[in-house]
Amino acid sequence: MRINIVAGNWKMNTTVSEGVKLVSEIVEKSKDLSNVKLIVAPPFTHIYSVCEKLKGTEIGLSAQNCASEEKGAYTGEVSAEMLANLCVKYAIIGHSERREYYKECSEILLKKTKLALANSISPVFCVGENLNEREENRHFEVVRKQIEEVVFNINENDFEKIIIAYEPVWAIGTGKTATSEQAQEIHAFIRKVLSEKFGKKAENTSILYGGSCKPSNAKEIFAQPDVDGGLIGGASLNADDFIAIAKSF
Ligand code: PGA
């Protein structure tokens, strides 16, 4: 059985004290939620303090990234092992901002994915096309390649731990959202591609939608059969909006 997930990607926002306040509000307001798993992904600097606030709750803690190397002389990097040691259970890998601004290619993303899994961290692996690719009707081809180059290179047991986030780059932080039909069409395609390699196991993979998801559009998007939740950027910085999105199932 696949689970519904709403994950908040805080990106490079909030100070530690603001982040602690935000997560405290989320804990408080999420008490009556039952059919959805909440995950928060604060910046690295907040991980320890946020972890303390999440103790005794069902809310999962995610990193926004992890290093592609195990340990050693990699100034400025944070390893999967360090994160696992701080009760981090998820890591966003391959977000389009990492692909675009930090030139993270599939080869690097595969290393990150494998290291996360080796440390019992579930990757939230992001795929998605940019505006040009969508306009040229190449979105299926682009997303297939992103999946084949990374997800197809992990073993079947590890595959069970992967969460996929489909995030059309043209919808991230732009206020433009994919229509629920567009989301369903590509989510179903992603599941089909996954099933080519992993068979029936793909039925259990949670595939999240991301890109200007907010309380006003979440219900319609989440109602689609192959949309199992959302990866939320901007709207996850407000506890009321984040919880309202989680209540859209
Ligand atoms: P957005 O970001 O909700 O602000 O569009 C989504 C994401 O990048 O994960």
PDB file of C-alpha atoms and ligand atoms in Angstrom:
ATOM      1  CA  MET A   1       0.000   0.000   0.000  1.00  0.00           C
ATOM      2  CA  ARG A   2       1.417   3.360  -0.915  1.00  0.00           C
ATOM      3  CA  ILE A   3       1.090   6.222   1.531  1.00  0.00           C
ATOM      4  CA  ASN A   4       0.021   9.835   1.130  1.00  0.00           C
ATOM      5  CA  ILE A   5       2.820  12.255   1.894  1.00  0.00           C
ATOM      6  CA  VAL A   6       2.992  16.023   2.223  1.00  0.00           C
ATOM      7  CA  ALA A   7       6.568  17.256   2.514  1.00  0.00           C
ATOM      8  CA  GLY A   8       7.637  20.847   3.182  1.00  0.00           C
ATOM      9  CA  ASN A   9      10.817  22.010   1.473  1.00  0.00           C
ATOM     10  CA  TRP A  10      11.846  25.125   3.370  1.00  0.00           C
ATOM     11  CA  LYS A  11      14.743  25.802   0.978  1.00  0.00           C
ATOM     12  CA  MET A  12      17.104  28.554   2.213  1.00  0.00           C
ATOM     13  CA  ASN A  13      14.494  30.218   4.392  1.00  0.00           C
ATOM     14  CA  THR A  14      14.093  30.920   8.139  1.00  0.00           C
ATOM     15  CA  THR A  15      16.643  31.354  10.908  1.00  0.00           C
ATOM     16  CA  VAL A  16      16.935  28.539  13.440  1.00  0.00           C
ATOM     17  CA  SER A  17      14.554  30.245  15.880  1.00  0.00           C
ATOM     18  CA  GLU A  18      12.012  30.938  13.117  1.00  0.00           C
ATOM     19  CA  GLY A  19      12.304  27.325  11.998  1.00  0.00           C
ATOM     20  CA  VAL A  20      11.754  26.024  15.524  1.00  0.00           C
ATOM     21  CA  LYS A  21       8.663  28.229  15.835  1.00  0.00           C
ATOM     22  CA  LEU A  22       7.358  26.977  12.480  1.00  0.00           C
ATOM     23  CA  VAL A  23       7.866  23.314  13.314  1.00  0.00           C
ATOM     24  CA  SER A  24       6.276  23.775  16.762  1.00  0.00           C
ATOM     25  CA  GLU A  25       3.181  25.215  15.073  1.00  0.00           C
ATOM     26  CA  ILE A  26       3.124  22.341  12.580  1.00  0.00           C
ATOM     27  CA  VAL A  27       3.338  19.784  15.422  1.00  0.00           C
ATOM     28  CA  GLU A  28       0.509  21.518  17.279  1.00  0.00           C
ATOM     29  CA  LYS A  29      -1.808  21.893  14.276  1.00  0.00           C
ATOM     30  CA  SER A  30      -1.240  18.415  12.845  1.00  0.00           C
ATOM     31  CA  LYS A  31      -2.475  16.454  15.867  1.00  0.00           C
ATOM     32  CA  ASP A  32      -5.735  15.314  14.251  1.00  0.00           C
ATOM     33  CA  LEU A  33      -4.203  14.361  10.885  1.00  0.00           C
ATOM     34  CA  SER A  34      -4.331  10.647  10.234  1.00  0.00           C
ATOM     35  CA  ASN A  35      -4.288   9.657   6.552  1.00  0.00           C
ATOM     36  CA  VAL A  36      -1.148  11.531   5.541  1.00  0.00           C
ATOM     37  CA  LYS A  37       2.523  11.397   6.474  1.00  0.00           C
ATOM     38  CA  LEU A  38       4.032  14.836   7.084  1.00  0.00           C
ATOM     39  CA  ILE A  39       7.702  15.524   6.398  1.00  0.00           C
ATOM     40  CA  VAL A  40       9.640  18.745   6.953  1.00  0.00           C
ATOM     41  CA  ALA A  41      12.921  19.594   5.208  1.00  0.00           C
ATOM     42  CA  PRO A  42      14.622  22.495   6.993  1.00  0.00           C
ATOM     43  CA  PRO A  43      18.118  23.814   6.176  1.00  0.00           C
ATOM     44  CA  PHE A  44      21.058  21.793   7.589  1.00  0.00           C
ATOM     45  CA  THR A  45      21.669  24.352  10.348  1.00  0.00           C
ATOM     46  CA  HIS A  46      18.212  23.666  11.811  1.00  0.00           C
ATOM     47  CA  ILE A  47      18.290  19.879  11.761  1.00  0.00           C
ATOM     48  CA  TYR A  48      19.300  19.319  15.383  1.00  0.00           C
ATOM     49  CA  SER A  49      16.799  21.799  16.861  1.00  0.00           C
ATOM     50  CA  VAL A  50      13.961  20.642  14.610  1.00  0.00           C
ATOM     51  CA  CYS A  51      14.717  17.013  15.500  1.00  0.00           C
ATOM     52  CA  GLU A  52      14.271  17.866  19.193  1.00  0.00           C
ATOM     53  CA  LYS A  53      10.812  19.340  18.455  1.00  0.00           C
ATOM     54  CA  LEU A  54       9.777  16.294  16.416  1.00  0.00           C
ATOM     55  CA  LYS A  55      10.569  13.737  19.125  1.00  0.00           C
ATOM     56  CA  GLY A  56       7.487  11.715  19.998  1.00  0.00           C
ATOM     57  CA  THR A  57       5.648  12.820  16.839  1.00  0.00           C
ATOM     58  CA  GLU A  58       5.042  10.971  13.565  1.00  0.00           C
ATOM     59  CA  ILE A  59       6.416  13.851  11.488  1.00  0.00           C
ATOM     60  CA  GLY A  60       9.447  12.863   9.425  1.00  0.00           C
ATOM     61  CA  LEU A  61      12.636  14.902   9.224  1.00  0.00           C
ATOM     62  CA  SER A  62      14.261  15.388   5.841  1.00  0.00           C
ATOM     63  CA  ALA A  63      17.428  17.033   4.605  1.00  0.00           C
ATOM     64  CA  GLN A  64      17.317  19.088   1.402  1.00  0.00           C
ATOM     65  CA  ASN A  65      20.459  17.459   0.048  1.00  0.00           C
ATOM     66  CA  CYS A  66      23.365  15.237   1.089  1.00  0.00           C
ATOM     67  CA  ALA A  67      26.957  14.802  -0.040  1.00  0.00           C
ATOM     68  CA  SER A  68      27.890  12.563  -2.946  1.00  0.00           C
ATOM     69  CA  GLU A  69      30.935  11.269  -1.067  1.00  0.00           C
ATOM     70  CA  GLU A  70      31.079   9.255   2.105  1.00  0.00           C
ATOM     71  CA  LYS A  71      33.485  11.350   4.187  1.00  0.00           C
ATOM     72  CA  GLY A  72      36.762  13.231   4.110  1.00  0.00           C
ATOM     73  CA  ALA A  73      38.175  16.368   2.531  1.00  0.00           C
ATOM     74  CA  TYR A  74      35.011  17.846   0.992  1.00  0.00           C
ATOM     75  CA  THR A  75      34.797  21.304   2.526  1.00  0.00           C
ATOM     76  CA  GLY A  76      31.259  22.514   3.080  1.00  0.00           C
ATOM     77  CA  GLU A  77      29.561  19.172   2.494  1.00  0.00           C
ATOM     78  CA  VAL A  78      27.278  17.235   4.852  1.00  0.00           C
ATOM     79  CA  SER A  79      27.316  13.447   4.617  1.00  0.00           C
ATOM     80  CA  ALA A  80      24.397  11.048   4.690  1.00  0.00           C
ATOM     81  CA  GLU A  81      25.930   9.378   7.743  1.00  0.00           C
ATOM     82  CA  MET A  82      26.020  12.707   9.650  1.00  0.00           C
ATOM     83  CA  LEU A  83      22.373  13.269   8.800  1.00  0.00           C
ATOM     84  CA  ALA A  84      21.307   9.753   9.759  1.00  0.00           C
ATOM     85  CA  ASN A  85      22.925  10.378  13.117  1.00  0.00           C
ATOM     86  CA  LEU A  86      20.577  13.334  13.659  1.00  0.00           C
ATOM     87  CA  CYS A  87      17.356  11.370  13.133  1.00  0.00           C
ATOM     88  CA  VAL A  88      17.074  12.385   9.480  1.00  0.00           C
ATOM     89  CA  LYS A  89      14.990   9.771   7.645  1.00  0.00           C
ATOM     90  CA  TYR A  90      14.578  11.433   4.226  1.00  0.00           C
ATOM     91  CA  ALA A  91      16.701  13.509   1.852  1.00  0.00           C
ATOM     92  CA  ILE A  92      15.539  15.503  -1.150  1.00  0.00           C
ATOM     93  CA  ILE A  93      17.832  14.515  -4.007  1.00  0.00           C
ATOM     94  CA  GLY A  94      17.956  16.046  -7.467  1.00  0.00           C
ATOM     95  CA  HIS A  95      15.781  19.085  -6.811  1.00  0.00           C
ATOM     96  CA  SER A  96      15.745  21.194  -9.985  1.00  0.00           C
ATOM     97  CA  GLU A  97      17.471  24.042  -8.106  1.00  0.00           C
ATOM     98  CA  ARG A  98      20.357  21.675  -7.314  1.00  0.00           C
ATOM     99  CA  ARG A  99      20.416  20.390 -10.911  1.00  0.00           C
ATOM    100  CA  GLU A 100      20.383  23.899 -12.365  1.00  0.00           C
ATOM    101  CA  TYR A 101      22.405  26.107  -9.982  1.00  0.00           C
ATOM    102  CA  TYR A 102      24.878  23.502  -8.710  1.00  0.00           C
ATOM    103  CA  LYS A 103      25.104  21.487 -11.913  1.00  0.00           C
ATOM    104  CA  GLU A 104      24.203  18.191 -10.250  1.00  0.00           C
ATOM    105  CA  CYS A 105      24.043  15.577 -12.984  1.00  0.00           C
ATOM    106  CA  SER A 106      22.629  12.057 -12.851  1.00  0.00           C
ATOM    107  CA  GLU A 107      26.031  10.585 -12.024  1.00  0.00           C
ATOM    108  CA  ILE A 108      26.277  12.705  -8.853  1.00  0.00           C
ATOM    109  CA  LEU A 109      22.626  12.142  -8.000  1.00  0.00           C
ATOM    110  CA  LEU A 110      23.074   8.387  -8.200  1.00  0.00           C
ATOM    111  CA  LYS A 111      25.983   8.566  -5.752  1.00  0.00           C
ATOM    112  CA  LYS A 112      23.895  10.674  -3.364  1.00  0.00           C
ATOM    113  CA  THR A 113      20.949   8.311  -3.712  1.00  0.00           C
ATOM    114  CA  LYS A 114      23.072   5.262  -2.947  1.00  0.00           C
ATOM    115  CA  LEU A 115      24.742   6.891   0.060  1.00  0.00           C
ATOM    116  CA  ALA A 116      21.391   8.032   1.460  1.00  0.00           C
ATOM    117  CA  LEU A 117      20.005   4.495   1.136  1.00  0.00           C
ATOM    118  CA  ALA A 118      23.128   2.976   2.676  1.00  0.00           C
ATOM    119  CA  ASN A 119      22.419   5.140   5.722  1.00  0.00           C
ATOM    120  CA  SER A 120      18.715   4.212   5.953  1.00  0.00           C
ATOM    121  CA  ILE A 121      17.637   7.558   4.540  1.00  0.00           C
ATOM    122  CA  SER A 122      14.791   7.500   1.996  1.00  0.00           C
ATOM    123  CA  PRO A 123      15.543   9.655  -1.033  1.00  0.00           C
ATOM    124  CA  VAL A 124      12.813  12.015  -2.231  1.00  0.00           C
ATOM    125  CA  PHE A 125      14.067  11.899  -5.793  1.00  0.00           C
ATOM    126  CA  CYS A 126      12.957  14.870  -7.897  1.00  0.00           C
ATOM    127  CA  VAL A 127      12.307  14.822 -11.625  1.00  0.00           C
ATOM    128  CA  GLY A 128      10.712  17.330 -13.958  1.00  0.00           C
ATOM    129  CA  GLU A 129      11.046  19.193 -17.204  1.00  0.00           C
ATOM    130  CA  ASN A 130      11.651  22.899 -17.861  1.00  0.00           C
ATOM    131  CA  LEU A 131       9.373  25.166 -19.879  1.00  0.00           C
ATOM    132  CA  ASN A 132      11.178  24.667 -23.203  1.00  0.00           C
ATOM    133  CA  GLU A 133      11.046  20.923 -22.838  1.00  0.00           C
ATOM    134  CA  ARG A 134       7.316  21.047 -22.043  1.00  0.00           C
ATOM    135  CA  GLU A 135       6.619  23.345 -24.989  1.00  0.00           C
ATOM    136  CA  GLU A 136       8.556  21.047 -27.304  1.00  0.00           C
ATOM    137  CA  ASN A 137       6.517  18.128 -25.940  1.00  0.00           C
ATOM    138  CA  ARG A 138       9.660  16.444 -24.646  1.00  0.00           C
ATOM    139  CA  HIS A 139       8.571  16.148 -21.000  1.00  0.00           C
ATOM    140  CA  PHE A 140       7.998  12.376 -21.104  1.00  0.00           C
ATOM    141  CA  GLU A 141      11.412  11.762 -22.633  1.00  0.00           C
ATOM    142  CA  VAL A 142      13.163  14.076 -20.122  1.00  0.00           C
ATOM    143  CA  VAL A 143      11.505  12.523 -17.083  1.00  0.00           C
ATOM    144  CA  ARG A 144      12.132   8.981 -18.342  1.00  0.00           C
ATOM    145  CA  LYS A 145      15.841   9.750 -18.735  1.00  0.00           C
ATOM    146  CA  GLN A 146      16.084  11.266 -15.238  1.00  0.00           C
ATOM    147  CA  ILE A 147      14.511   8.122 -13.779  1.00  0.00           C
ATOM    148  CA  GLU A 148      16.459   5.621 -15.863  1.00  0.00           C
ATOM    149  CA  GLU A 149      19.823   7.226 -15.079  1.00  0.00           C
ATOM    150  CA  VAL A 150      19.330   7.104 -11.319  1.00  0.00           C
ATOM    151  CA  VAL A 151      16.427   5.020 -10.041  1.00  0.00           C
ATOM    152  CA  PHE A 152      17.034   2.147 -12.476  1.00  0.00           C
ATOM    153  CA  ASN A 153      20.500   1.750 -10.965  1.00  0.00           C
ATOM    154  CA  ILE A 154      19.383   0.864  -7.467  1.00  0.00           C
ATOM    155  CA  ASN A 155      18.386  -2.595  -6.313  1.00  0.00           C
ATOM    156  CA  GLU A 156      14.830  -3.807  -5.769  1.00  0.00           C
ATOM    157  CA  ASN A 157      14.971  -3.661  -1.979  1.00  0.00           C
ATOM    158  CA  ASP A 158      16.247  -0.099  -2.001  1.00  0.00           C
ATOM    159  CA  PHE A 159      13.636   0.864  -4.580  1.00  0.00           C
ATOM    160  CA  GLU A 160      10.926   0.237  -1.985  1.00  0.00           C
ATOM    161  CA  LYS A 161      12.318   3.131   0.080  1.00  0.00           C
ATOM    162  CA  ILE A 162      12.305   5.705  -2.706  1.00  0.00           C
ATOM    163  CA  ILE A 163       9.779   8.514  -2.975  1.00  0.00           C
ATOM    164  CA  ILE A 164       9.489  10.318  -6.307  1.00  0.00           C
ATOM    165  CA  ALA A 165       8.608  14.008  -6.613  1.00  0.00           C
ATOM    166  CA  TYR A 166       7.498  15.255 -10.016  1.00  0.00           C
ATOM    167  CA  GLU A 167       8.171  18.969 -10.155  1.00  0.00           C
ATOM    168  CA  PRO A 168       7.752  20.754 -13.479  1.00  0.00           C
ATOM    169  CA  VAL A 169      10.424  23.470 -13.315  1.00  0.00           C
ATOM    170  CA  TRP A 170       8.058  25.992 -14.925  1.00  0.00           C
ATOM    171  CA  ALA A 171       5.697  25.622 -11.955  1.00  0.00           C
ATOM    172  CA  ILE A 172       8.212  26.005  -9.120  1.00  0.00           C
ATOM    173  CA  GLY A 173       7.852  29.291  -7.277  1.00  0.00           C
ATOM    174  CA  THR A 174       6.122  30.817 -10.303  1.00  0.00           C
ATOM    175  CA  GLY A 175       2.515  30.631  -9.166  1.00  0.00           C
ATOM    176  CA  LYS A 176       1.800  28.477 -12.235  1.00  0.00           C
ATOM    177  CA  THR A 177       0.583  24.993 -11.401  1.00  0.00           C
ATOM    178  CA  ALA A 178       0.243  21.989 -13.648  1.00  0.00           C
ATOM    179  CA  THR A 179      -3.432  21.220 -14.178  1.00  0.00           C
ATOM    180  CA  SER A 180      -4.646  18.135 -12.367  1.00  0.00           C
ATOM    181  CA  GLU A 181      -4.906  16.396 -15.780  1.00  0.00           C
ATOM    182  CA  GLN A 182      -1.287  17.255 -16.618  1.00  0.00           C
ATOM    183  CA  ALA A 183      -0.184  16.001 -13.202  1.00  0.00           C
ATOM    184  CA  GLN A 184      -2.120  12.736 -13.516  1.00  0.00           C
ATOM    185  CA  GLU A 185      -0.855  12.135 -17.042  1.00  0.00           C
ATOM    186  CA  ILE A 186       2.813  12.378 -16.111  1.00  0.00           C
ATOM    187  CA  HIS A 187       2.460  10.679 -12.711  1.00  0.00           C
ATOM    188  CA  ALA A 188       0.860   7.681 -14.430  1.00  0.00           C
ATOM    189  CA  PHE A 189       3.699   7.749 -16.961  1.00  0.00           C
ATOM    190  CA  ILE A 190       6.294   7.804 -14.158  1.00  0.00           C
ATOM    191  CA  ARG A 191       4.635   4.805 -12.505  1.00  0.00           C
ATOM    192  CA  LYS A 192       4.620   2.963 -15.830  1.00  0.00           C
ATOM    193  CA  VAL A 193       8.338   3.656 -16.358  1.00  0.00           C
ATOM    194  CA  LEU A 194       9.093   2.461 -12.810  1.00  0.00           C
ATOM    195  CA  SER A 195       7.071  -0.704 -13.403  1.00  0.00           C
ATOM    196  CA  GLU A 196       9.151  -1.545 -16.488  1.00  0.00           C
ATOM    197  CA  LYS A 197      12.071  -2.111 -14.136  1.00  0.00           C
ATOM    198  CA  PHE A 198      10.481  -2.910 -10.779  1.00  0.00           C
ATOM    199  CA  GLY A 199       7.202  -4.532 -11.789  1.00  0.00           C
ATOM    200  CA  LYS A 200       4.354  -4.440  -9.285  1.00  0.00           C
ATOM    201  CA  LYS A 201       6.519  -2.714  -6.673  1.00  0.00           C
ATOM    202  CA  ALA A 202       5.905   0.531  -8.561  1.00  0.00           C
ATOM    203  CA  GLU A 203       2.286   0.392  -7.351  1.00  0.00           C
ATOM    204  CA  ASN A 204       3.581   1.087  -3.839  1.00  0.00           C
ATOM    205  CA  THR A 205       5.767   4.070  -4.726  1.00  0.00           C
ATOM    206  CA  SER A 206       4.520   7.430  -3.478  1.00  0.00           C
ATOM    207  CA  ILE A 207       4.758   9.964  -6.307  1.00  0.00           C
ATOM    208  CA  LEU A 208       4.420  13.558  -5.090  1.00  0.00           C
ATOM    209  CA  TYR A 209       3.541  16.633  -7.119  1.00  0.00           C
ATOM    210  CA  GLY A 210       5.498  19.855  -6.548  1.00  0.00           C
ATOM    211  CA  GLY A 211       5.232  23.331  -8.026  1.00  0.00           C
ATOM    212  CA  SER A 212       3.102  26.161  -6.610  1.00  0.00           C
ATOM    213  CA  CYS A 213       0.951  23.712  -4.680  1.00  0.00           C
ATOM    214  CA  LYS A 214      -1.231  25.594  -2.195  1.00  0.00           C
ATOM    215  CA  PRO A 215      -4.402  25.117  -0.123  1.00  0.00           C
ATOM    216  CA  SER A 216      -6.574  26.335  -3.021  1.00  0.00           C
ATOM    217  CA  ASN A 217      -5.330  23.775  -5.583  1.00  0.00           C
ATOM    218  CA  ALA A 218      -4.124  20.822  -3.495  1.00  0.00           C
ATOM    219  CA  LYS A 219      -7.481  19.045  -3.280  1.00  0.00           C
ATOM    220  CA  GLU A 220      -7.942  18.770  -7.018  1.00  0.00           C
ATOM    221  CA  ILE A 221      -4.352  17.655  -7.640  1.00  0.00           C
ATOM    222  CA  PHE A 222      -4.307  15.124  -4.778  1.00  0.00           C
ATOM    223  CA  ALA A 223      -7.598  13.643  -6.000  1.00  0.00           C
ATOM    224  CA  GLN A 224      -5.793  12.202  -9.040  1.00  0.00           C
ATOM    225  CA  PRO A 225      -5.214   8.454  -8.723  1.00  0.00           C
ATOM    226  CA  ASP A 226      -1.455   8.584  -9.307  1.00  0.00           C
ATOM    227  CA  VAL A 227      -0.771  11.698  -7.213  1.00  0.00           C
ATOM    228  CA  ASP A 228       0.144  10.588  -3.692  1.00  0.00           C
ATOM    229  CA  GLY A 229       0.820  13.971  -2.150  1.00  0.00           C
ATOM    230  CA  GLY A 230       2.977  17.021  -2.578  1.00  0.00           C
ATOM    231  CA  LEU A 231       6.433  18.510  -2.177  1.00  0.00           C
ATOM    232  CA  ILE A 232       5.612  22.009  -1.034  1.00  0.00           C
ATOM    233  CA  GLY A 233       7.984  24.984  -1.202  1.00  0.00           C
ATOM    234  CA  GLY A 234       6.614  28.465  -0.515  1.00  0.00           C
ATOM    235  CA  ALA A 235       3.380  27.357   1.158  1.00  0.00           C
ATOM    236  CA  SER A 236       5.254  25.120   3.616  1.00  0.00           C
ATOM    237  CA  LEU A 237       6.663  28.196   5.366  1.00  0.00           C
ATOM    238  CA  ASN A 238       3.255  28.959   6.812  1.00  0.00           C
ATOM    239  CA  ALA A 239       1.981  26.314   9.248  1.00  0.00           C
ATOM    240  CA  ASP A 240      -1.707  27.002   8.495  1.00  0.00           C
ATOM    241  CA  ASP A 241      -1.190  26.671   4.726  1.00  0.00           C
ATOM    242  CA  PHE A 242       0.975  23.573   5.102  1.00  0.00           C
ATOM    243  CA  ILE A 243      -1.603  21.847   7.300  1.00  0.00           C
ATOM    244  CA  ALA A 244      -4.469  22.966   5.037  1.00  0.00           C
ATOM    245  CA  ILE A 245      -2.639  21.294   2.129  1.00  0.00           C
ATOM    246  CA  ALA A 246      -2.179  18.117   4.197  1.00  0.00           C
ATOM    247  CA  LYS A 247      -5.904  18.161   4.964  1.00  0.00           C
ATOM    248  CA  SER A 248      -6.709  18.170   1.241  1.00  0.00           C
ATOM    249  CA  PHE A 249      -6.773  14.373   1.019  1.00  0.00           C
TER     250      PHE A 249
HETATM  251  P1  PGA B   1       6.983  25.890  -4.648  1.00  0.00           P
HETATM  252  O1  PGA B   1       8.285  24.941  -4.599  1.00  0.00           O
HETATM  253  O2  PGA B   1       5.891  25.161  -3.905  1.00  0.00           O
HETATM  254  O3  PGA B   1       7.410  27.159  -3.953  1.00  0.00           O
HETATM  255  O4  PGA B   1       6.638  26.109  -6.075  1.00  0.00           O
HETATM  256  C1  PGA B   1       8.181  23.554  -4.718  1.00  0.00           C
HETATM  257  C2  PGA B   1       9.564  22.946  -4.640  1.00  0.00           C
HETATM  258  O5  PGA B   1      10.480  23.497  -5.262  1.00  0.00           O
HETATM  259  O6  PGA B   1       9.786  21.912  -3.963  1.00  0.00           O
END
